[in-house]
Amino acid sequence: MEESTPKKSVPVALIAGIAAAALLAVAAGGWFGLCAWVRDNGQLLPGAVAVDDKGEAVADLGKLTEADALAVVSREMDQRLDNRRLALLYGDGKRLELTGELMECSPEMVVRLGMAVKRDTPFWKLGALWLGLAHEPADLSLSAAAFTPEGEEQARRMVQVVADELYVPPVDFTYEIGEESVTVTPGTDGQKLDANALLAEVEKALAQGDTELRVEPETLPGAELSGQALHDLIHVEPRAAGVDGNGKLTPAVIGRSVNAEEAQAILDQTAPGESCTIPLEFTPPGTSADESMFYKDLLASVTTNMDGVANRSFNVNRAAEFCNGKVIQPGEVFSYIDTIGDPSARNGYKTSTGYQGGQTVPMDGGGVCQVSSSLYYCAVYSNLEIVKRACHAFATGYIPNGLDATIFYPSLDFKFRNNTGFPIKIVAYTEGGAWGKLTVQFYGSNPEGIYVKTERYTLSSTPWTTVYEPDETIERGTTKVDVTPYTGYEVDVYRCVYDANDNLISRTYENYSRYAKRDKKILYNPADEGPWGSAVDPGAEPGAEPTQEVLPSIEPIPTLGPGPSMDPGPIDPWATPSLDPSFPPEPTFPTYVDPLPTTEGTPEGDHDPFTDPWEG
């Protein structure tokens, strides 16, 4: 019997494995194909949902084609844009409203975003999402919108209105140099608005459905000021007068500055926008080696008559001696009282007459005002700065009205400043004894050749009258003049400065002077009333003042040219010689102008003329 070879069998497990692998391959291929199809089918993934401004779903875009999704999104966006309102809040409670009508929807952006989500999803996951085996929602906001060209232009104009209203330019600090201090106003910050940036914010807010947008401008810082910076700004180095390389005179310069630390402390305490005052410091320019070269020009000169009263003429001469040779450096203030001292007997002056309470009374130093008046006269014609001056109680007679200056020790002084760039020397002397003359001259430097004239306007003239008064001490048949008269005046004076070619440089108001009227008083014995009846109203009580004639007001008439015209009033046989003067002509000496800072001043016309002594 022949043996047969047994057949080998295939394991079932192997067959099962092969089948499973085949099935897996088929499944994998199908899954791959599904994912590829989902990727390329032009539809949004399931879970793509259009949401409104509040994040609430308004339309399911899943599995819609791009065209269908675009239609749905366009419909929903148009409905929302028409009702959209955005209020711009700015400034102090101001409000400006824009609407969604300025915009148009951009549904393409929503659909493109949905398709972008699909592209960014892992390939193997596309099939699961499509079959619902996985869920990844994609919220697509309907805020995708933009200005139309017309809407953008309108919105830009509205935004510019806001920007213009909010704009505040920064204010730099300012300073003004005064006589003794500098007034500083620190700068303030400003603000501005970036109109382009705001326009972009408005577009975004409207697209998102915002109802309000608070507009805040940015700060524009102003320039800062420090004490050191102020010091550097106004600092002027002092310099003595001298001569340059061409032999030309160079004026002195007064040093000027502020203390930087003090200025900083004041600035630190000053609120923004408020002003503060910082004291100035001045430094004298010093003197030159040879000052004689600066006294070659006669700036002004005046000669006045003395009245023959020995004591008065003595006082005039003594005051003139104190002033003679006095040098006033550039920027220096000349004080008459400081120069002549106390015009009393203990200081070498004699008793003469002066005014007190409208009366002429004995007084030490009577007559010294003739020197101060002559100094004022020369200061005006030298074009110097007048720091302090007051007129007399009554017209002096020896100098033009409006060009006198009284003093009262120690409270009322006459002062002027040398505001030229060169030193000035005073020459003052008397000659001829009691009936002689006083001469005052100013010497200095006038390289520019300028000179001064004055215009004097008599605003009013009040003539004196004669008053008779009974007095039993008067010998019968005689009379006695008890009070000498003065005509009253009101005068305006203007200073006119001319250059070397006779061109008017400036015309400035110099002063207002008021001189009181004083009536002549004649004493007579009451028993002589009959012989004097023609002078006294028969029906009046003894001693009554006669009726005075009121003259019409006089129109202002300028006094120009050589010497002022002055109405001395009625001729008075008892008047002193000084009431019948011969005025000197106006000087034609040129004078130099240098506007240096002023450190002291007083208004004219604020002095009571009835307490001015030292003028008889």
Coordinates of C-alpha atoms in Angstrom, one line a residue:
M1 CA 0.0 0.0 0.0
E2 CA 1.5 3.3 -1.2
E3 CA 1.8 6.1 1.5
S4 CA 0.4 9.6 0.6
T5 CA 2.1 12.8 1.6
P6 CA -0.2 14.9 3.9
K7 CA -1.2 18.5 2.6
K8 CA -0.2 21.7 4.6
S9 CA -3.1 23.9 5.7
V10 CA -3.0 27.9 5.9
P11 CA -3.7 29.2 9.3
V12 CA -7.0 30.8 9.8
A13 CA -5.5 33.6 11.8
L14 CA -3.3 34.5 8.9
I15 CA -6.1 34.7 6.5
A16 CA -8.1 36.8 9.0
G17 CA -5.2 39.1 9.3
I18 CA -4.8 39.5 5.6
A19 CA -8.5 40.2 5.2
A20 CA -8.4 42.8 8.0
A21 CA -5.4 44.5 6.4
A22 CA -7.2 44.6 3.1
L23 CA -10.3 46.0 4.7
L24 CA -8.2 48.6 6.6
A25 CA -6.5 49.6 3.4
V26 CA -9.8 50.0 1.7
A27 CA -11.1 52.0 4.7
A28 CA -8.0 54.1 4.9
G29 CA -8.2 54.9 1.2
G30 CA -11.8 55.8 1.6
W31 CA -11.1 58.0 4.6
F32 CA -8.3 59.7 2.7
G33 CA -10.6 60.2 -0.2
L34 CA -13.3 61.6 2.1
C35 CA -10.9 64.1 3.7
A36 CA -9.6 65.1 0.3
W37 CA -13.1 65.6 -0.9
V38 CA -14.1 67.7 2.1
R39 CA -10.9 69.8 1.6
D40 CA -11.8 70.5 -2.0
N41 CA -15.6 70.6 -2.0
G42 CA -15.8 74.4 -1.6
Q43 CA -18.0 74.2 1.4
L44 CA -17.6 75.5 5.0
L45 CA -17.0 72.9 7.7
P46 CA -19.9 72.0 10.0
G47 CA -19.8 74.2 13.1
A48 CA -19.2 77.4 11.1
V49 CA -21.7 79.8 12.7
A50 CA -22.2 83.6 11.9
V51 CA -22.5 85.5 15.2
D52 CA -23.6 89.0 15.9
D53 CA -22.0 91.8 17.9
K54 CA -23.0 90.1 21.1
G55 CA -21.6 86.8 20.1
E56 CA -25.0 85.2 19.6
A57 CA -25.4 82.8 16.7
V58 CA -27.6 84.2 13.9
A59 CA -26.9 81.8 11.0
D60 CA -25.5 78.3 10.5
L61 CA -23.0 78.4 7.7
G62 CA -21.9 74.8 8.0
K63 CA -21.7 72.8 4.8
L64 CA -22.8 75.8 2.8
T65 CA -20.9 76.7 -0.4
E66 CA -19.0 79.9 -0.5
A67 CA -21.7 81.5 -2.6
D68 CA -24.5 80.4 -0.3
A69 CA -22.6 81.5 2.8
L70 CA -21.8 84.8 1.2
A71 CA -25.5 85.4 0.5
V72 CA -26.5 84.6 4.1
V73 CA -23.8 86.8 5.6
S74 CA -24.6 89.7 3.3
R75 CA -28.2 89.6 4.3
E76 CA -27.5 89.5 8.0
M77 CA -24.8 92.2 7.9
D78 CA -26.8 94.7 5.9
Q79 CA -29.7 94.5 8.3
R80 CA -27.4 95.3 11.2
L81 CA -25.3 98.1 9.7
D82 CA -28.4 100.2 8.9
N83 CA -29.3 100.5 12.6
R84 CA -25.8 101.0 13.9
R85 CA -25.0 104.2 15.9
L86 CA -21.6 105.3 17.3
A87 CA -21.3 108.4 19.6
L88 CA -17.9 110.1 19.9
L89 CA -17.6 111.5 23.4
Y90 CA -14.9 114.2 23.7
G91 CA -14.1 117.4 25.5
D92 CA -16.3 118.8 28.2
G93 CA -19.5 116.8 27.6
K94 CA -19.4 117.1 23.8
R95 CA -20.9 114.4 21.6
L96 CA -20.8 113.6 17.9
E97 CA -22.7 110.7 16.3
L98 CA -21.8 108.6 13.3
T99 CA -24.0 105.9 11.7
G100 CA -23.5 102.5 10.0
E101 CA -24.7 104.1 6.8
L102 CA -21.2 105.3 6.3
M103 CA -20.1 101.7 5.9
E104 CA -20.7 98.7 3.7
C105 CA -20.5 95.1 4.8
S106 CA -17.7 92.8 3.8
P107 CA -19.2 89.3 3.7
E108 CA -16.3 88.0 1.8
M109 CA -14.1 88.5 4.8
V110 CA -16.5 86.3 6.9
V111 CA -16.6 83.6 4.3
R112 CA -12.8 83.8 3.7
L113 CA -12.3 83.5 7.5
G114 CA -14.5 80.3 7.5
M115 CA -12.6 78.8 4.6
A116 CA -9.3 79.7 6.3
V117 CA -10.5 77.8 9.4
K118 CA -11.1 74.8 7.1
R119 CA -7.6 75.1 5.6
D120 CA -6.0 75.3 9.0
T121 CA -7.8 72.1 10.2
P122 CA -5.6 69.0 10.1
F123 CA -6.3 66.9 6.9
W124 CA -7.2 63.7 8.8
K125 CA -9.7 65.6 10.9
L126 CA -11.7 66.9 8.0
G127 CA -13.7 63.7 7.4
A128 CA -14.5 63.3 11.1
L129 CA -15.8 66.9 11.2
W130 CA -17.8 66.4 8.1
L131 CA -19.3 63.1 9.3
G132 CA -20.1 64.6 12.7
L133 CA -17.7 62.3 14.5
A134 CA -16.0 65.5 15.9
H135 CA -17.2 69.0 16.6
E136 CA -15.1 72.2 16.6
P137 CA -17.4 75.3 16.3
A138 CA -16.1 78.3 14.4
D139 CA -17.8 81.6 15.3
L140 CA -17.6 84.0 12.4
S141 CA -18.3 87.6 13.5
L142 CA -20.5 89.7 11.3
S143 CA -18.5 92.8 12.3
A144 CA -16.5 92.6 9.1
A145 CA -17.3 95.9 7.5
A146 CA -15.5 99.0 6.1
F147 CA -16.2 102.6 5.1
T148 CA -17.5 103.3 1.7
P149 CA -15.3 105.9 -0.2
E150 CA -18.0 108.5 0.4
G151 CA -18.5 107.3 4.0
E152 CA -14.8 107.5 4.7
E153 CA -14.6 111.1 3.5
Q154 CA -17.6 112.2 5.6
A155 CA -16.2 110.4 8.6
R156 CA -12.8 112.0 8.1
R157 CA -14.4 115.5 8.1
M158 CA -16.3 114.7 11.3
V159 CA -13.2 113.4 13.0
Q160 CA -11.3 116.5 11.9
V161 CA -13.9 118.7 13.6
V162 CA -13.2 116.8 16.8
A163 CA -9.5 117.1 16.4
D164 CA -9.7 120.8 15.7
E165 CA -11.9 121.4 18.8
L166 CA -9.6 119.4 21.1
Y167 CA -6.4 121.0 19.8
V168 CA -4.7 123.2 22.3
P169 CA -1.2 124.5 21.3
P170 CA 1.4 124.4 24.0
V171 CA 2.3 127.8 25.4
D172 CA 6.0 128.5 25.8
F173 CA 7.1 130.6 28.8
T174 CA 7.2 134.4 28.4
Y175 CA 9.1 137.0 30.4
E176 CA 9.0 140.7 30.5
I177 CA 11.9 142.7 32.0
G178 CA 10.7 145.6 34.2
E179 CA 12.4 148.3 36.2
E180 CA 13.4 146.1 39.2
S181 CA 12.2 142.6 38.3
V182 CA 11.3 140.3 35.5
T183 CA 7.8 139.0 35.3
V184 CA 7.7 135.4 34.1
T185 CA 4.7 133.3 32.9
P186 CA 5.7 129.6 32.8
G187 CA 4.5 127.7 29.7
T188 CA 1.6 125.3 29.7
D189 CA 1.1 121.9 28.0
G190 CA -1.1 121.6 25.0
Q191 CA -3.0 118.7 23.5
K192 CA -3.7 117.3 20.1
L193 CA -5.6 114.4 18.5
D194 CA -4.3 112.1 15.8
A195 CA -7.1 112.3 13.3
N196 CA -6.0 109.3 11.2
A197 CA -5.7 107.1 14.2
L198 CA -9.2 108.2 15.4
L199 CA -10.7 107.5 12.0
A200 CA -9.3 103.9 12.2
E201 CA -10.8 103.5 15.7
V202 CA -14.2 104.8 14.5
E203 CA -14.2 102.3 11.6
K204 CA -13.4 99.4 14.0
A205 CA -16.0 100.5 16.6
L206 CA -18.7 100.9 14.0
A207 CA -17.9 97.5 12.5
Q208 CA -18.0 95.9 16.0
G209 CA -21.3 97.5 16.8
D210 CA -19.9 99.7 19.6
T211 CA -22.3 102.5 20.7
E212 CA -19.8 104.9 22.3
L213 CA -16.1 105.8 21.8
R214 CA -14.4 108.1 24.3
V215 CA -11.8 110.3 22.5
E216 CA -8.7 111.2 24.5
P217 CA -6.2 113.6 23.1
E218 CA -2.5 113.2 23.7
T219 CA -0.4 115.8 25.6
L220 CA 1.8 118.3 23.8
P221 CA 4.4 119.3 26.4
G222 CA 5.4 123.0 26.5
A223 CA 8.9 124.3 26.8
E224 CA 10.2 124.1 30.3
L225 CA 11.8 127.0 32.1
S226 CA 14.4 126.7 34.8
G227 CA 16.1 129.3 37.0
Q228 CA 19.4 128.7 35.2
A229 CA 17.7 129.0 31.8
L230 CA 16.1 132.3 32.8
H231 CA 19.5 133.5 34.1
D232 CA 21.1 132.7 30.8
L233 CA 18.4 134.4 28.8
I234 CA 18.5 137.8 30.4
H235 CA 22.1 137.9 31.6
V236 CA 24.0 141.0 30.4
E237 CA 27.6 141.4 31.2
P238 CA 28.6 144.8 32.5
R239 CA 31.0 146.8 30.4
A240 CA 32.6 150.2 31.0
A241 CA 32.5 153.0 28.4
G242 CA 35.5 153.2 26.2
V243 CA 36.9 153.7 22.7
D244 CA 37.0 151.1 20.0
G245 CA 39.9 150.5 17.5
N246 CA 38.6 153.2 15.2
G247 CA 38.6 155.8 18.0
K248 CA 34.8 155.8 18.3
L249 CA 33.3 156.0 21.7
T250 CA 31.6 152.9 22.9
P251 CA 28.8 153.2 25.5
A252 CA 28.8 151.5 28.9
V253 CA 26.6 148.5 29.5
I254 CA 24.9 147.9 32.9
G255 CA 25.2 144.3 34.0
R256 CA 21.8 142.5 34.5
S257 CA 20.9 139.1 35.8
V258 CA 18.8 137.0 38.2
N259 CA 19.9 134.6 40.9
A260 CA 19.4 131.2 39.3
E261 CA 18.6 129.4 42.6
E262 CA 16.2 132.1 43.8
A263 CA 14.5 132.1 40.4
Q264 CA 14.1 128.3 40.5
A265 CA 12.5 128.4 43.9
I266 CA 10.0 131.0 42.8
L267 CA 9.3 129.0 39.6
D268 CA 8.7 125.8 41.6
Q269 CA 6.0 127.6 43.6
T270 CA 4.3 129.0 40.6
A271 CA 1.2 127.2 39.2
P272 CA 1.0 126.5 35.4
G273 CA -0.2 129.5 33.5
E274 CA 0.3 131.9 36.5
S275 CA 2.8 134.7 36.5
C276 CA 5.6 135.2 39.0
T277 CA 8.0 138.1 39.7
I278 CA 11.7 137.5 40.1
P279 CA 13.9 140.3 41.2
L280 CA 16.6 141.6 38.9
E281 CA 20.2 142.1 39.9
F282 CA 22.2 145.0 38.3
T283 CA 25.9 145.3 38.2
P284 CA 27.5 148.8 37.6
P285 CA 29.6 148.9 34.5
G286 CA 32.7 150.3 36.3
T287 CA 34.7 153.3 35.3
S288 CA 37.2 153.9 32.5
A289 CA 40.8 154.8 33.1
D290 CA 40.4 158.3 31.6
E291 CA 36.9 159.6 31.9
S292 CA 37.8 163.1 30.8
M293 CA 37.3 162.0 27.2
F294 CA 33.6 161.6 27.9
Y295 CA 32.9 165.2 29.0
K296 CA 33.5 166.9 25.7
D297 CA 29.9 167.5 24.7
L298 CA 27.8 170.1 26.4
L299 CA 24.4 168.3 26.7
A300 CA 22.4 171.1 28.3
S301 CA 22.8 174.5 30.1
V302 CA 20.6 176.9 31.9
T303 CA 21.2 180.3 33.6
T304 CA 18.7 181.8 36.0
N305 CA 18.6 185.1 37.9
M306 CA 18.8 185.3 41.7
D307 CA 16.5 187.7 43.5
G308 CA 18.8 189.8 45.6
V309 CA 18.0 188.3 48.9
A310 CA 21.4 187.6 50.5
N311 CA 20.5 184.5 52.5
R312 CA 18.6 182.9 49.7
S313 CA 21.4 183.6 47.2
F314 CA 23.8 182.1 49.8
N315 CA 21.7 178.9 49.9
V316 CA 21.6 178.7 46.2
N317 CA 25.3 178.9 46.0
R318 CA 25.9 176.3 48.7
A319 CA 23.6 173.8 47.0
A320 CA 25.3 174.5 43.7
E321 CA 28.7 173.8 45.3
F322 CA 27.5 170.4 46.4
C323 CA 26.4 169.6 42.9
N324 CA 29.4 171.0 41.1
G325 CA 31.7 168.3 39.7
K326 CA 29.2 165.5 40.5
V327 CA 29.7 162.6 38.1
I328 CA 26.7 160.3 37.4
Q329 CA 27.8 157.0 35.9
P330 CA 25.7 155.1 33.3
G331 CA 22.7 153.7 35.0
E332 CA 23.3 155.6 38.2
V333 CA 20.4 157.5 39.8
F334 CA 21.2 161.1 41.0
S335 CA 19.5 162.2 44.2
Y336 CA 19.4 165.9 44.9
I337 CA 18.8 165.5 48.6
D338 CA 21.6 162.9 48.9
T339 CA 23.8 165.4 47.1
I340 CA 23.1 168.6 49.1
G341 CA 22.2 167.0 52.4
D342 CA 19.7 168.4 54.9
P343 CA 19.2 172.1 53.9
S344 CA 19.1 173.2 57.5
A345 CA 21.1 175.6 59.6
R346 CA 22.9 172.7 61.3
N347 CA 24.2 171.8 57.8
G348 CA 25.5 175.3 57.0
Y349 CA 22.4 176.7 55.3
K350 CA 20.8 180.0 56.2
T351 CA 17.2 181.1 56.9
S352 CA 15.3 182.6 54.0
T353 CA 11.7 182.0 52.9
G354 CA 9.7 179.0 51.8
Y355 CA 6.1 177.9 51.3
Q356 CA 4.0 176.3 54.0
G357 CA 0.3 176.0 53.9
G358 CA 0.1 178.3 50.9
Q359 CA 2.0 181.0 52.9
T360 CA 5.5 182.4 52.6
V361 CA 7.3 181.8 55.9
P362 CA 10.9 182.0 57.2
M363 CA 12.6 178.6 56.6
D364 CA 16.1 177.2 56.6
G365 CA 17.5 176.5 53.2
G366 CA 15.1 178.7 51.3
G367 CA 16.3 178.9 47.6
V368 CA 17.7 175.5 47.1
C369 CA 14.9 174.6 44.8
Q370 CA 16.3 177.0 42.2
V371 CA 19.2 174.5 41.9
S372 CA 17.0 171.4 41.7
S373 CA 14.8 173.2 39.1
S374 CA 17.9 174.0 37.0
L375 CA 19.0 170.4 37.3
Y376 CA 15.6 169.2 36.1
Y377 CA 15.7 171.6 33.2
C378 CA 19.1 170.2 32.1
A379 CA 18.0 166.6 32.7
V380 CA 15.1 167.1 30.4
Y381 CA 17.1 168.7 27.6
S382 CA 19.8 166.0 28.1
N383 CA 17.1 163.5 27.4
L384 CA 17.7 161.7 30.7
E385 CA 15.2 159.6 32.5
I386 CA 13.3 161.4 35.3
V387 CA 12.8 159.2 38.3
K388 CA 11.1 161.5 40.7
R389 CA 9.9 165.1 40.3
A390 CA 7.2 167.4 41.6
C391 CA 6.3 171.0 40.7
H392 CA 6.2 174.0 43.1
A393 CA 3.2 175.3 44.9
F394 CA 3.4 178.5 42.8
A395 CA 5.0 179.4 39.6
T396 CA 8.7 180.1 40.3
G397 CA 9.3 182.9 37.8
Y398 CA 12.9 182.1 37.3
I399 CA 12.4 179.0 35.1
P400 CA 9.7 178.1 32.5
N401 CA 6.5 176.6 34.0
G402 CA 6.6 172.8 33.9
L403 CA 10.4 172.7 34.0
D404 CA 10.8 173.3 37.7
A405 CA 11.4 170.7 40.5
T406 CA 10.8 171.2 44.2
I407 CA 12.0 169.2 47.2
F408 CA 11.0 168.7 50.8
Y409 CA 13.6 167.1 53.1
P410 CA 13.6 164.2 53.7
S411 CA 10.4 162.9 52.0
L412 CA 10.3 164.6 48.6
D413 CA 13.4 164.3 46.4
F414 CA 14.3 165.1 42.9
K415 CA 15.9 162.2 41.1
F416 CA 17.0 161.4 37.6
R417 CA 18.9 158.5 36.0
N418 CA 21.8 158.6 33.6
N419 CA 20.3 156.4 30.9
T420 CA 23.1 157.2 28.5
G421 CA 26.0 154.9 28.0
F422 CA 28.5 157.5 29.2
P423 CA 29.3 159.3 32.4
I424 CA 27.8 162.8 32.9
K425 CA 29.4 165.6 34.9
I426 CA 27.5 168.4 36.5
V427 CA 28.9 171.9 36.5
A428 CA 27.0 174.3 38.8
Y429 CA 28.1 177.8 40.0
T430 CA 26.8 181.2 40.9
E431 CA 28.3 184.6 40.0
G432 CA 27.4 188.2 40.7
G433 CA 26.5 188.1 44.3
A434 CA 22.9 188.3 45.6
W435 CA 21.7 189.9 42.4
G436 CA 23.8 187.5 40.3
K437 CA 23.0 184.4 38.3
L438 CA 23.0 180.6 38.8
T439 CA 24.4 178.5 35.9
V440 CA 23.9 174.7 35.7
Q441 CA 25.4 172.6 32.9
F442 CA 25.6 168.9 32.0
Y443 CA 28.6 167.6 30.2
G444 CA 28.8 164.1 28.6
S445 CA 29.1 162.3 25.3
N446 CA 26.7 162.6 22.4
P447 CA 28.2 160.6 19.5
E448 CA 24.8 160.4 17.7
G449 CA 24.2 164.2 17.8
I450 CA 20.6 164.0 19.0
Y451 CA 18.9 166.9 20.9
V452 CA 15.7 167.8 22.7
K453 CA 13.1 170.5 22.4
T454 CA 10.0 170.8 24.6
E455 CA 6.4 171.7 23.9
R456 CA 4.7 173.5 26.8
Y457 CA 0.9 173.9 26.7
T458 CA -0.7 176.3 29.1
L459 CA -4.0 174.6 29.8
S460 CA -5.4 177.3 32.1
S461 CA -4.4 180.6 33.6
T462 CA -6.0 182.0 36.8
P463 CA -5.1 185.6 37.5
W464 CA -4.8 186.8 41.0
T465 CA -6.9 189.6 42.5
T466 CA -6.3 192.1 45.3
V467 CA -7.9 191.5 48.7
Y468 CA -8.1 194.3 51.3
E469 CA -8.2 193.3 55.0
P470 CA -8.6 195.7 58.0
D471 CA -5.8 195.7 60.6
E472 CA -5.8 198.0 63.6
T473 CA -2.0 197.7 63.8
I474 CA -1.6 199.5 60.5
E475 CA -0.8 203.2 60.9
R476 CA -3.7 205.3 59.7
G477 CA -3.3 206.7 56.2
T478 CA -0.9 203.8 55.2
T479 CA -1.3 200.3 53.8
K480 CA 0.9 197.2 53.9
V481 CA 1.2 194.4 51.4
D482 CA 0.9 191.2 53.6
V483 CA 0.8 188.6 50.8
T484 CA 2.5 188.8 47.4
P485 CA 0.4 187.4 44.5
Y486 CA 0.9 184.6 42.0
T487 CA -1.0 183.7 38.9
G488 CA -2.2 180.2 38.8
Y489 CA -1.4 177.9 35.9
E490 CA -2.0 174.4 34.6
V491 CA 0.7 173.2 32.2
D492 CA 1.4 170.1 30.1
V493 CA 4.9 169.5 28.9
Y494 CA 6.1 167.2 26.0
R495 CA 9.6 166.1 25.3
C496 CA 10.6 166.0 21.6
V497 CA 13.8 164.2 20.6
Y498 CA 15.4 164.9 17.3
D499 CA 18.3 163.3 15.5
A500 CA 21.4 165.2 14.1
N501 CA 19.5 165.8 10.8
D502 CA 16.6 167.5 12.7
N503 CA 14.2 164.5 12.2
L504 CA 11.8 163.9 15.0
I505 CA 12.6 160.6 16.8
S506 CA 10.0 160.7 19.5
R507 CA 7.5 162.9 21.2
T508 CA 6.6 161.8 24.8
Y509 CA 4.5 163.2 27.6
E510 CA 6.8 164.8 30.2
N511 CA 4.6 166.1 33.0
Y512 CA 1.5 167.9 34.1
S513 CA 2.2 170.8 36.5
R514 CA -0.4 172.8 38.5
Y515 CA 0.5 176.1 40.1
A516 CA -1.9 177.6 42.5
K517 CA -3.2 181.1 42.4
R518 CA -2.5 183.4 45.4
D519 CA -4.2 186.7 45.8
K520 CA -2.4 189.9 46.9
K521 CA -3.5 190.9 50.4
I522 CA -3.3 194.5 51.5
L523 CA -3.8 195.5 55.1
Y524 CA -5.3 198.9 56.1
N525 CA -6.5 200.6 59.2
P526 CA -10.3 200.2 59.7
A527 CA -10.5 203.9 60.5
D528 CA -9.4 204.6 57.0
E529 CA -12.3 202.9 55.4
G530 CA -13.5 206.1 53.8
P531 CA -10.3 206.8 51.9
W532 CA -10.3 203.2 50.7
G533 CA -13.9 202.9 49.8
S534 CA -13.2 202.7 46.1
A535 CA -11.4 199.5 46.7
V536 CA -14.0 198.0 49.0
D537 CA -17.7 197.2 48.4
P538 CA -19.5 199.8 50.6
G539 CA -22.2 197.2 51.4
A540 CA -19.7 194.6 52.5
E541 CA -18.4 193.8 55.9
P542 CA -14.9 195.2 56.6
G543 CA -12.3 192.8 55.3
A544 CA -14.6 191.2 52.7
E545 CA -12.9 190.0 49.6
P546 CA -13.9 192.0 46.5
T547 CA -15.7 190.2 43.7
Q548 CA -13.3 188.5 41.4
E549 CA -13.5 188.6 37.6
V550 CA -13.6 185.1 36.1
L551 CA -11.7 184.9 32.9
P552 CA -12.6 182.5 30.1
S553 CA -10.5 179.3 29.9
I554 CA -7.5 179.4 27.6
E555 CA -7.1 176.9 24.8
P556 CA -3.7 175.0 25.0
I557 CA -1.2 176.7 22.9
P558 CA 2.2 175.0 22.4
T559 CA 5.2 177.1 23.2
L560 CA 8.0 176.4 20.8
G561 CA 11.3 177.9 19.8
P562 CA 13.5 180.0 22.0
G563 CA 12.1 180.3 25.5
P564 CA 8.6 179.8 26.8
S565 CA 6.0 182.6 26.8
M566 CA 4.6 183.1 30.2
D567 CA 1.9 185.5 31.5
P568 CA 3.3 186.9 34.8
G569 CA -0.1 188.3 35.7
P570 CA -0.9 191.8 36.8
I571 CA 2.2 194.0 37.6
D572 CA 2.8 193.9 41.3
P573 CA 5.0 196.7 42.8
W574 CA 5.7 194.6 45.8
A575 CA 6.8 191.5 43.9
T576 CA 10.3 190.2 44.4
P577 CA 12.8 190.5 41.4
S578 CA 12.4 186.7 40.8
L579 CA 8.8 187.3 39.6
D580 CA 10.0 189.4 36.6
P581 CA 12.5 187.0 35.0
S582 CA 14.3 187.0 31.8
F583 CA 14.1 183.3 30.7
P584 CA 17.0 181.8 29.0
P585 CA 16.4 180.4 25.5
E586 CA 16.0 176.7 24.9
P587 CA 19.3 174.9 24.6
T588 CA 20.1 173.3 21.3
F589 CA 22.8 171.0 22.8
P590 CA 22.4 167.5 21.4
T591 CA 22.0 164.6 23.8
Y592 CA 22.6 160.8 23.5
V593 CA 19.8 158.2 24.1
D594 CA 20.5 154.7 25.4
P595 CA 17.4 152.9 26.7
L596 CA 18.7 151.3 29.8
P597 CA 16.5 149.6 32.4
T598 CA 14.5 151.8 34.9
T599 CA 14.6 150.9 38.5
E600 CA 12.6 153.7 40.2
G601 CA 9.8 156.0 39.2
T602 CA 6.9 158.0 40.5
P603 CA 3.8 159.4 38.8
E604 CA 3.7 163.2 38.2
G605 CA 1.1 165.4 39.8
D606 CA 0.7 163.3 43.0
H607 CA 2.3 165.8 45.3
D608 CA 0.5 168.5 47.4
P609 CA 2.1 171.7 46.2
F610 CA 1.0 173.6 49.3
T611 CA 3.6 171.9 51.5
D612 CA 6.6 172.6 49.3
P613 CA 9.2 174.8 51.1
W614 CA 12.5 176.3 50.1
E615 CA 11.3 178.7 47.5
G616 CA 10.9 182.4 48.3

